[in-house]
mmCIF file of C-alpha atoms and ligand atoms in Angstrom:
data_model
loop_
_atom_site.group_PDB
_atom_site.id
_atom_site.type_symbol
_atom_site.label_atom_id
_atom_site.label_comp_id
_atom_site.label_asym_id
_atom_site.label_seq_id
_atom_site.Cartn_x
_atom_site.Cartn_y
_atom_site.Cartn_z
ATOM 1 C CA UNK A 1 -0.014 -0.097 0.008
ATOM 2 C CA UNK A 2 2.754 2.393 1.103
ATOM 3 C CA UNK A 3 4.795 1.290 -1.957
ATOM 4 C CA UNK A 4 1.855 1.761 -4.339
ATOM 5 C CA UNK A 5 1.322 5.187 -2.760
ATOM 6 C CA UNK A 6 4.882 6.255 -3.320
ATOM 7 C CA UNK A 7 4.746 4.988 -6.904
ATOM 8 C CA UNK A 8 1.793 7.142 -7.512
ATOM 9 C CA UNK A 9 3.529 10.044 -6.092
ATOM 10 C CA UNK A 10 6.476 9.417 -8.343
ATOM 11 C CA UNK A 11 4.160 9.178 -11.334
ATOM 12 C CA UNK A 12 2.455 12.435 -10.246
ATOM 13 C CA UNK A 13 5.743 14.243 -9.935
ATOM 14 C CA UNK A 14 6.994 12.912 -13.256
ATOM 15 C CA UNK A 15 3.853 14.311 -14.872
ATOM 16 C CA UNK A 16 4.120 17.615 -13.262
ATOM 17 C CA UNK A 17 7.848 17.751 -14.133
ATOM 18 C CA UNK A 18 7.037 16.987 -17.810
ATOM 19 C CA UNK A 19 4.413 19.829 -17.789
ATOM 20 C CA UNK A 20 6.804 22.314 -16.273
ATOM 21 C CA UNK A 21 9.544 21.399 -18.748
ATOM 22 C CA UNK A 22 7.022 21.591 -21.724
ATOM 23 C CA UNK A 23 5.704 24.876 -20.492
ATOM 24 C CA UNK A 24 9.047 26.440 -19.937
ATOM 25 C CA UNK A 25 10.324 25.241 -23.274
ATOM 26 C CA UNK A 26 7.338 27.025 -24.971
ATOM 27 C CA UNK A 27 7.799 30.048 -22.948
ATOM 28 C CA UNK A 28 11.550 30.180 -23.506
ATOM 29 C CA UNK A 29 10.902 29.968 -27.320
ATOM 30 C CA UNK A 30 8.294 32.805 -27.080
ATOM 31 C CA UNK A 31 10.829 34.848 -25.096
ATOM 32 C CA UNK A 32 13.358 34.520 -27.774
ATOM 33 C CA UNK A 33 11.022 35.319 -30.509
ATOM 34 C CA UNK A 34 9.564 38.222 -28.695
ATOM 35 C CA UNK A 35 12.463 39.291 -26.660
ATOM 36 C CA UNK A 36 12.077 42.898 -25.481
ATOM 37 C CA UNK A 37 8.555 42.895 -26.880
ATOM 38 C CA UNK A 38 6.670 42.471 -23.705
ATOM 39 C CA UNK A 39 3.390 43.902 -24.735
ATOM 40 C CA UNK A 40 0.837 43.246 -22.063
ATOM 41 C CA UNK A 41 -2.038 41.215 -23.231
ATOM 42 C CA UNK A 42 -4.226 42.883 -20.760
ATOM 43 C CA UNK A 43 -4.383 46.129 -22.792
ATOM 44 C CA UNK A 44 -6.001 45.770 -26.090
ATOM 45 C CA UNK A 45 -4.151 47.212 -29.017
ATOM 46 C CA UNK A 46 -6.147 50.082 -30.392
ATOM 47 C CA UNK A 47 -5.229 52.761 -32.867
ATOM 48 C CA UNK A 48 -6.784 56.083 -31.937
ATOM 49 C CA UNK A 49 -8.362 58.236 -34.576
ATOM 50 C CA UNK A 50 -5.880 61.090 -33.746
ATOM 51 C CA UNK A 51 -2.964 58.757 -34.555
ATOM 52 C CA UNK A 52 -4.503 58.234 -37.981
ATOM 53 C CA UNK A 53 -4.829 61.959 -38.478
ATOM 54 C CA UNK A 54 -1.221 62.441 -37.635
ATOM 55 C CA UNK A 55 0.154 59.719 -39.763
ATOM 56 C CA UNK A 56 1.540 58.450 -43.000
ATOM 57 C CA UNK A 57 1.724 61.179 -45.541
ATOM 58 C CA UNK A 58 4.999 62.378 -46.699
ATOM 59 C CA UNK A 59 5.380 65.869 -48.198
ATOM 60 C CA UNK A 60 8.690 67.052 -49.169
ATOM 61 C CA UNK A 61 9.539 70.029 -47.171
ATOM 62 C CA UNK A 62 11.848 72.629 -48.810
ATOM 63 C CA UNK A 63 11.196 75.904 -47.138
ATOM 64 C CA UNK A 64 12.340 77.970 -50.057
ATOM 65 C CA UNK A 65 10.020 76.331 -52.541
ATOM 66 C CA UNK A 66 6.352 76.205 -52.604
ATOM 67 C CA UNK A 67 4.942 72.809 -53.163
ATOM 68 C CA UNK A 68 5.438 69.045 -53.197
ATOM 69 C CA UNK A 69 6.120 68.853 -56.884
ATOM 70 C CA UNK A 70 9.691 69.922 -56.303
ATOM 71 C CA UNK A 71 10.372 66.236 -55.635
ATOM 72 C CA UNK A 72 10.994 65.653 -59.225
ATOM 73 C CA UNK A 73 13.602 68.362 -59.577
ATOM 74 C CA UNK A 74 17.332 67.785 -59.193
ATOM 75 C CA UNK A 75 18.415 67.066 -55.707
ATOM 76 C CA UNK A 76 20.690 69.198 -53.497
ATOM 77 C CA UNK A 77 22.824 65.998 -52.992
ATOM 78 C CA UNK A 78 26.185 66.511 -54.629
ATOM 79 C CA UNK A 79 26.300 64.225 -57.595
ATOM 80 C CA UNK A 80 29.850 62.984 -58.174
ATOM 81 C CA UNK A 81 30.948 61.909 -61.649
ATOM 82 C CA UNK A 82 33.897 59.683 -60.453
ATOM 83 C CA UNK A 83 32.069 57.252 -58.169
ATOM 84 C CA UNK A 84 28.456 56.804 -56.991
ATOM 85 C CA UNK A 85 27.873 58.906 -53.908
ATOM 86 C CA UNK A 86 26.512 57.092 -50.899
ATOM 87 C CA UNK A 87 23.441 58.899 -49.528
ATOM 88 C CA UNK A 88 23.012 58.799 -45.777
ATOM 89 C CA UNK A 89 19.396 59.079 -44.468
ATOM 90 C CA UNK A 90 18.196 58.980 -40.909
ATOM 91 C CA UNK A 91 14.718 58.048 -40.138
ATOM 92 C CA UNK A 92 13.909 59.758 -36.829
ATOM 93 C CA UNK A 93 11.008 59.487 -34.412
ATOM 94 C CA UNK A 94 9.944 59.457 -30.887
ATOM 95 C CA UNK A 95 8.150 56.670 -29.243
ATOM 96 C CA UNK A 96 5.732 57.049 -26.421
ATOM 97 C CA UNK A 97 5.226 54.368 -23.838
ATOM 98 C CA UNK A 98 1.670 53.557 -25.162
ATOM 99 C CA UNK A 99 1.344 49.847 -26.002
ATOM 100 C CA UNK A 100 -0.337 50.539 -29.292
ATOM 101 C CA UNK A 101 2.508 52.877 -30.381
ATOM 102 C CA UNK A 102 5.152 50.211 -29.552
ATOM 103 C CA UNK A 103 3.237 47.664 -31.493
ATOM 104 C CA UNK A 104 3.158 50.172 -34.462
ATOM 105 C CA UNK A 105 6.864 50.796 -34.132
ATOM 106 C CA UNK A 106 7.497 47.021 -34.727
ATOM 107 C CA UNK A 107 5.887 47.348 -38.170
ATOM 108 C CA UNK A 108 8.102 50.347 -38.899
ATOM 109 C CA UNK A 109 11.140 48.522 -37.706
ATOM 110 C CA UNK A 110 10.426 45.489 -39.826
ATOM 111 C CA UNK A 111 9.870 47.620 -42.960
ATOM 112 C CA UNK A 112 13.178 49.366 -42.188
ATOM 113 C CA UNK A 113 14.889 45.845 -42.076
ATOM 114 C CA UNK A 114 13.103 44.949 -45.326
ATOM 115 C CA UNK A 115 14.906 47.745 -47.099
ATOM 116 C CA UNK A 116 18.274 45.821 -46.499
ATOM 117 C CA UNK A 117 17.110 43.235 -49.099
ATOM 118 C CA UNK A 118 17.416 45.614 -51.924
ATOM 119 C CA UNK A 119 21.014 45.443 -52.810
ATOM 120 C CA UNK A 120 22.781 47.193 -54.562
ATOM 121 C CA UNK A 121 20.487 50.208 -53.918
ATOM 122 C CA UNK A 122 20.666 49.529 -50.088
ATOM 123 C CA UNK A 123 24.382 49.938 -50.162
ATOM 124 C CA UNK A 124 24.136 53.158 -52.060
ATOM 125 C CA UNK A 125 21.401 54.644 -49.779
ATOM 126 C CA UNK A 126 22.270 53.902 -46.132
ATOM 127 C CA UNK A 127 19.186 54.287 -43.999
ATOM 128 C CA UNK A 128 19.629 54.450 -40.105
ATOM 129 C CA UNK A 129 16.754 54.419 -37.654
ATOM 130 C CA UNK A 130 17.058 56.694 -34.620
ATOM 131 C CA UNK A 131 14.314 56.343 -31.948
ATOM 132 C CA UNK A 132 13.928 58.653 -29.016
ATOM 133 C CA UNK A 133 11.931 56.468 -26.573
ATOM 134 C CA UNK A 134 9.872 57.473 -23.637
ATOM 135 C CA UNK A 135 10.767 55.141 -20.775
ATOM 136 C CA UNK A 136 9.869 52.312 -20.259
ATOM 137 C CA UNK A 137 9.411 51.765 -24.001
ATOM 138 C CA UNK A 138 13.275 51.756 -24.486
ATOM 139 C CA UNK A 139 13.268 48.368 -22.930
ATOM 140 C CA UNK A 140 10.801 47.132 -25.443
ATOM 141 C CA UNK A 141 12.772 47.989 -28.504
ATOM 142 C CA UNK A 142 14.462 45.319 -30.668
ATOM 143 C CA UNK A 143 17.747 44.410 -29.031
ATOM 144 C CA UNK A 144 19.458 45.451 -32.284
ATOM 145 C CA UNK A 145 18.691 49.115 -31.627
ATOM 146 C CA UNK A 146 21.856 50.198 -29.900
ATOM 147 C CA UNK A 147 22.294 53.371 -27.717
ATOM 148 C CA UNK A 148 22.804 56.461 -29.758
ATOM 149 C CA UNK A 149 25.985 57.330 -27.783
ATOM 150 C CA UNK A 150 27.616 54.530 -29.603
ATOM 151 C CA UNK A 151 27.339 56.300 -32.804
ATOM 152 C CA UNK A 152 30.567 57.990 -33.814
ATOM 153 C CA UNK A 153 30.073 58.970 -37.473
ATOM 154 C CA UNK A 154 27.839 57.920 -40.346
ATOM 155 C CA UNK A 155 29.093 54.610 -41.808
ATOM 156 C CA UNK A 156 28.117 52.065 -44.443
ATOM 157 C CA UNK A 157 26.164 49.705 -42.247
ATOM 158 C CA UNK A 158 22.529 50.640 -41.678
ATOM 159 C CA UNK A 159 21.994 50.749 -37.893
ATOM 160 C CA UNK A 160 19.032 51.258 -35.401
ATOM 161 C CA UNK A 161 19.929 53.620 -32.559
ATOM 162 C CA UNK A 162 17.967 54.515 -29.542
ATOM 163 C CA UNK A 163 18.126 57.484 -26.974
ATOM 164 C CA UNK A 164 16.068 57.908 -23.848
ATOM 165 C CA UNK A 165 13.488 60.750 -24.286
ATOM 166 C CA UNK A 166 14.010 63.233 -21.668
ATOM 167 C CA UNK A 167 11.266 63.192 -19.033
ATOM 168 C CA UNK A 168 11.271 66.953 -19.048
ATOM 169 C CA UNK A 169 10.189 67.092 -22.702
ATOM 170 C CA UNK A 170 7.378 64.501 -21.810
ATOM 171 C CA UNK A 171 6.267 66.842 -18.925
ATOM 172 C CA UNK A 172 6.457 70.033 -20.919
ATOM 173 C CA UNK A 173 3.941 68.607 -23.458
ATOM 174 C CA UNK A 174 1.707 66.708 -21.084
ATOM 175 C CA UNK A 175 -1.274 68.744 -22.440
ATOM 176 C CA UNK A 176 -0.345 67.883 -26.107
ATOM 177 C CA UNK A 177 1.738 64.745 -26.181
ATOM 178 C CA UNK A 178 2.225 64.767 -29.979
ATOM 179 C CA UNK A 179 4.687 67.646 -29.699
ATOM 180 C CA UNK A 180 7.257 65.442 -27.874
ATOM 181 C CA UNK A 181 7.706 63.809 -31.263
ATOM 182 C CA UNK A 182 8.980 67.133 -32.545
ATOM 183 C CA UNK A 183 10.628 68.511 -29.584
ATOM 184 C CA UNK A 184 13.182 65.620 -29.293
ATOM 185 C CA UNK A 185 14.795 67.249 -32.388
ATOM 186 C CA UNK A 186 15.904 70.167 -30.338
ATOM 187 C CA UNK A 187 18.042 68.101 -27.956
ATOM 188 C CA UNK A 188 21.780 68.263 -28.210
ATOM 189 C CA UNK A 189 21.917 64.455 -28.620
ATOM 190 C CA UNK A 190 19.717 64.643 -31.764
ATOM 191 C CA UNK A 191 21.640 67.635 -33.267
ATOM 192 C CA UNK A 192 24.903 65.884 -32.674
ATOM 193 C CA UNK A 193 23.913 62.600 -34.012
ATOM 194 C CA UNK A 194 22.212 63.799 -37.093
ATOM 195 C CA UNK A 195 24.557 66.477 -38.320
ATOM 196 C CA UNK A 196 26.332 64.366 -40.855
ATOM 197 C CA UNK A 197 23.286 62.945 -42.665
ATOM 198 C CA UNK A 198 22.356 63.989 -46.105
ATOM 199 C CA UNK A 199 18.655 63.696 -45.349
ATOM 200 C CA UNK A 200 16.417 63.371 -42.295
ATOM 201 C CA UNK A 201 13.025 61.654 -42.607
ATOM 202 C CA UNK A 202 11.027 62.470 -39.508
ATOM 203 C CA UNK A 203 8.103 60.038 -39.197
ATOM 204 C CA UNK A 204 5.534 59.100 -36.612
ATOM 205 C CA UNK A 205 5.791 55.634 -35.132
ATOM 206 C CA UNK A 206 2.984 54.244 -37.387
ATOM 207 C CA UNK A 207 4.892 54.973 -40.576
ATOM 208 C CA UNK A 208 6.047 52.133 -42.884
ATOM 209 C CA UNK A 209 8.957 52.438 -45.030
ATOM 210 C CA UNK A 210 8.932 51.142 -48.653
ATOM 211 C CA UNK A 211 11.829 50.329 -50.987
ATOM 212 C CA UNK A 212 10.571 53.117 -53.109
ATOM 213 C CA UNK A 213 12.409 55.382 -50.653
ATOM 214 C CA UNK A 214 15.692 54.026 -51.964
ATOM 215 C CA UNK A 215 14.650 54.448 -55.459
ATOM 216 C CA UNK A 216 13.524 58.032 -54.890
ATOM 217 C CA UNK A 217 16.789 59.035 -53.030
ATOM 218 C CA UNK A 218 18.855 57.432 -55.732
ATOM 219 C CA UNK A 219 16.853 59.521 -58.191
ATOM 220 C CA UNK A 220 15.951 56.409 -60.072
ATOM 221 C CA UNK A 221 12.133 56.824 -60.230
ATOM 222 C CA UNK A 222 11.226 55.844 -63.739
ATOM 223 C CA UNK A 223 8.665 58.574 -64.017
ATOM 224 C CA UNK A 224 7.757 61.846 -62.368
ATOM 225 C CA UNK A 225 5.794 61.277 -59.163
ATOM 226 C CA UNK A 226 2.440 62.849 -58.365
ATOM 227 C CA UNK A 227 2.302 65.393 -55.617
ATOM 228 C CA UNK A 228 -0.501 63.338 -54.022
ATOM 229 C CA UNK A 229 2.078 60.536 -53.389
ATOM 230 C CA UNK A 230 3.657 62.755 -50.934
ATOM 231 C CA UNK A 231 0.890 63.614 -48.595
ATOM 232 C CA UNK A 232 -0.804 66.959 -48.989
ATOM 233 C CA UNK A 233 -3.727 65.411 -47.050
ATOM 234 C CA UNK A 234 -5.919 68.320 -46.108
ATOM 235 C CA UNK A 235 -6.387 69.041 -42.474
ATOM 236 C CA UNK A 236 -8.127 72.308 -42.737
ATOM 237 C CA UNK A 237 -10.465 74.382 -44.873
ATOM 238 C CA UNK A 238 -10.119 78.026 -46.298
ATOM 239 C CA UNK A 239 -11.052 79.299 -42.752
ATOM 240 C CA UNK A 240 -8.052 77.489 -41.263
ATOM 241 C CA UNK A 241 -5.608 78.677 -43.799
ATOM 242 C CA UNK A 242 -6.662 82.295 -43.497
ATOM 243 C CA UNK A 243 -6.475 82.008 -39.720
ATOM 244 C CA UNK A 244 -3.016 80.512 -39.795
ATOM 245 C CA UNK A 245 -1.867 83.392 -42.206
ATOM 246 C CA UNK A 246 -3.216 85.960 -39.773
ATOM 247 C CA UNK A 247 -1.572 84.253 -36.748
ATOM 248 C CA UNK A 248 1.708 84.285 -38.623
ATOM 249 C CA UNK A 249 1.374 87.981 -39.343
ATOM 250 C CA UNK A 250 0.523 88.610 -35.663
ATOM 251 C CA UNK A 251 3.634 86.813 -34.453
ATOM 252 C CA UNK A 252 5.781 88.529 -37.004
ATOM 253 C CA UNK A 253 6.461 85.565 -39.334
ATOM 254 C CA UNK A 254 6.213 85.470 -43.131
ATOM 255 C CA UNK A 255 3.725 82.715 -44.128
ATOM 256 C CA UNK A 256 5.064 80.973 -47.179
ATOM 257 C CA UNK A 257 1.587 79.838 -48.258
ATOM 258 C CA UNK A 258 2.447 76.246 -47.737
ATOM 259 C CA UNK A 259 -0.353 74.193 -46.109
ATOM 260 C CA UNK A 260 -1.242 70.596 -45.294
ATOM 261 C CA UNK A 261 2.257 69.456 -44.770
ATOM 262 C CA UNK A 262 1.278 66.450 -42.618
ATOM 263 C CA UNK A 263 3.617 64.885 -40.145
ATOM 264 C CA UNK A 264 6.411 63.265 -42.182
ATOM 265 C CA UNK A 265 9.311 65.646 -43.163
ATOM 266 C CA UNK A 266 12.083 64.897 -45.603
ATOM 267 C CA UNK A 267 14.659 67.609 -44.940
ATOM 268 C CA UNK A 268 18.274 68.286 -44.300
ATOM 269 C CA UNK A 269 19.508 68.028 -40.630
ATOM 270 C CA UNK A 270 19.829 71.687 -40.094
ATOM 271 C CA UNK A 271 16.325 72.508 -41.432
ATOM 272 C CA UNK A 272 14.902 69.742 -39.245
ATOM 273 C CA UNK A 273 16.080 71.574 -36.104
ATOM 274 C CA UNK A 274 14.781 74.815 -37.412
ATOM 275 C CA UNK A 275 11.487 73.522 -38.450
ATOM 276 C CA UNK A 276 11.136 71.680 -35.124
ATOM 277 C CA UNK A 277 11.998 74.785 -33.210
ATOM 278 C CA UNK A 278 9.394 76.940 -35.123
ATOM 279 C CA UNK A 279 6.731 74.172 -34.716
ATOM 280 C CA UNK A 280 7.244 73.906 -30.943
ATOM 281 C CA UNK A 281 7.290 77.801 -30.502
ATOM 282 C CA UNK A 282 4.219 78.410 -32.673
ATOM 283 C CA UNK A 283 2.504 75.220 -31.415
ATOM 284 C CA UNK A 284 2.873 76.472 -27.890
ATOM 285 C CA UNK A 285 1.391 79.796 -28.937
ATOM 286 C CA UNK A 286 -1.552 78.234 -30.636
ATOM 287 C CA UNK A 287 -2.455 75.832 -27.716
ATOM 288 C CA UNK A 288 -2.167 78.659 -25.218
ATOM 289 C CA UNK A 289 -3.803 81.465 -27.001
ATOM 290 C CA UNK A 290 -5.788 80.297 -30.081
ATOM 291 C CA UNK A 291 -8.402 78.089 -28.633
ATOM 292 C CA UNK A 292 -11.388 78.922 -26.379
ATOM 293 C CA UNK A 293 -14.601 80.892 -26.330
ATOM 294 C CA UNK A 294 -12.672 84.108 -25.547
ATOM 295 C CA UNK A 295 -10.649 84.151 -28.800
ATOM 296 C CA UNK A 296 -12.101 86.500 -31.428
ATOM 297 C CA UNK A 297 -13.408 84.732 -34.487
ATOM 298 C CA UNK A 298 -14.012 81.323 -32.791
ATOM 299 C CA UNK A 299 -16.285 82.256 -29.942
ATOM 300 C CA UNK A 300 -18.821 79.600 -31.033
ATOM 301 C CA UNK A 301 -16.420 76.823 -31.181
ATOM 302 C CA UNK A 302 -15.826 74.300 -28.308
ATOM 303 C CA UNK A 303 -12.466 74.558 -26.471
ATOM 304 C CA UNK A 304 -10.979 71.752 -28.483
ATOM 305 C CA UNK A 305 -12.156 73.530 -31.665
ATOM 306 C CA UNK A 306 -14.192 71.956 -34.499
ATOM 307 C CA UNK A 307 -12.874 69.509 -37.096
ATOM 308 C CA UNK A 308 -11.810 70.484 -39.895
ATOM 309 C CA UNK A 309 -12.236 74.158 -39.295
ATOM 310 C CA UNK A 310 -9.922 74.785 -36.324
ATOM 311 C CA UNK A 311 -8.816 71.687 -34.375
ATOM 312 C CA UNK A 312 -6.551 71.543 -31.264
ATOM 313 C CA UNK A 313 -5.636 67.818 -31.999
ATOM 314 C CA UNK A 314 -3.642 68.882 -35.104
ATOM 315 C CA UNK A 315 -1.872 71.824 -33.744
ATOM 316 C CA UNK A 316 1.536 70.248 -34.517
ATOM 317 C CA UNK A 317 0.471 70.029 -38.160
ATOM 318 C CA UNK A 318 -0.546 73.603 -38.335
HETATM 319 C C1 NAG B 401 15.057 78.204 -31.252
HETATM 320 O O1 NAG B 401 14.605 79.410 -31.645
HETATM 321 C C2 NAG B 401 14.869 80.429 -30.685
HETATM 322 C C3 NAG B 401 14.246 81.698 -31.027
HETATM 323 O O2 NAG B 401 14.536 82.101 -32.367
HETATM 324 C C4 NAG B 401 16.375 80.414 -30.501
HETATM 325 O O3 NAG B 401 16.731 81.364 -29.443
HETATM 326 C C5 NAG B 401 16.949 79.088 -30.094
HETATM 327 O O4 NAG B 401 18.307 79.073 -29.967
HETATM 328 C C6 NAG B 401 16.471 77.997 -31.070
HETATM 329 N N1 NAG B 401 16.730 76.731 -30.599
HETATM 330 C C7 NAG B 401 17.428 75.857 -31.391
HETATM 331 C C8 NAG B 401 17.741 74.513 -30.741
HETATM 332 O O5 NAG B 401 17.790 76.077 -32.556
#
């Protein structure tokens, strides 16, 4: 009886042991596969409408010219006759700690990796990815994204870098979080890291890169592109445009008549800092002074404005 009893215990233990081993094996594999990707299953992934509004379109921003059609004109990149010039592009973004944003970033990351398949173009156009992550999202990045401080100069190997987004920036824009995705470009870490690139492509975390980017930067598009392929998605009406021109005048700026730029910028590094600076300064003014029932001309609108006439949620795009 006692013998039988201990045998049962041994069987029971063996079965439990097998279950534990099997479970751990599965878990271990999942850990490897999704290392650093500890997205909680408790929070459902959702894409908020505002993220969609602030996404995807890519106008070419050249301050001295007036619309997106300039893409088909000769580039400012020096074209050398002796050997093909390598073009260095940095795709830059900030990443909040929201689960849905981290999930979206993984698509961007994989699309960036996909570019590496397009040899020889991918050797001619070297695309780095630079992420300013709001903690704790830095821990959830792919392990291949190394600290930005490791970067010494632009080189021939496409690399993903990360830098912790300063908590002060997050605090400063706690009433309008989207602006952190622009303000990070004013940090000395960003300016130092990007100075040597030919181009900066500033994107939101829900962007996806296509190999067409390589073809475009190599000036090998077989035919002229349409402006609509570069954004220009309207986020306002005539009322909005007139209002923005008037605000520009009031603040002492020259409005260049360029509207509907959307959130993706393809610019040189110096311009990226200038535009980010203007966007945060003017954005702060708009958030502080251009919404509310006390503001002349929009007395009848709610405090958040009214889409698409005048809408607080797209201030960083104005
Ligand atoms: C941003 O603009 C202000 C005002 O023109 C200037 O004082 C400041 O140095 C600029 N900051 C950067 C990072 O360029």
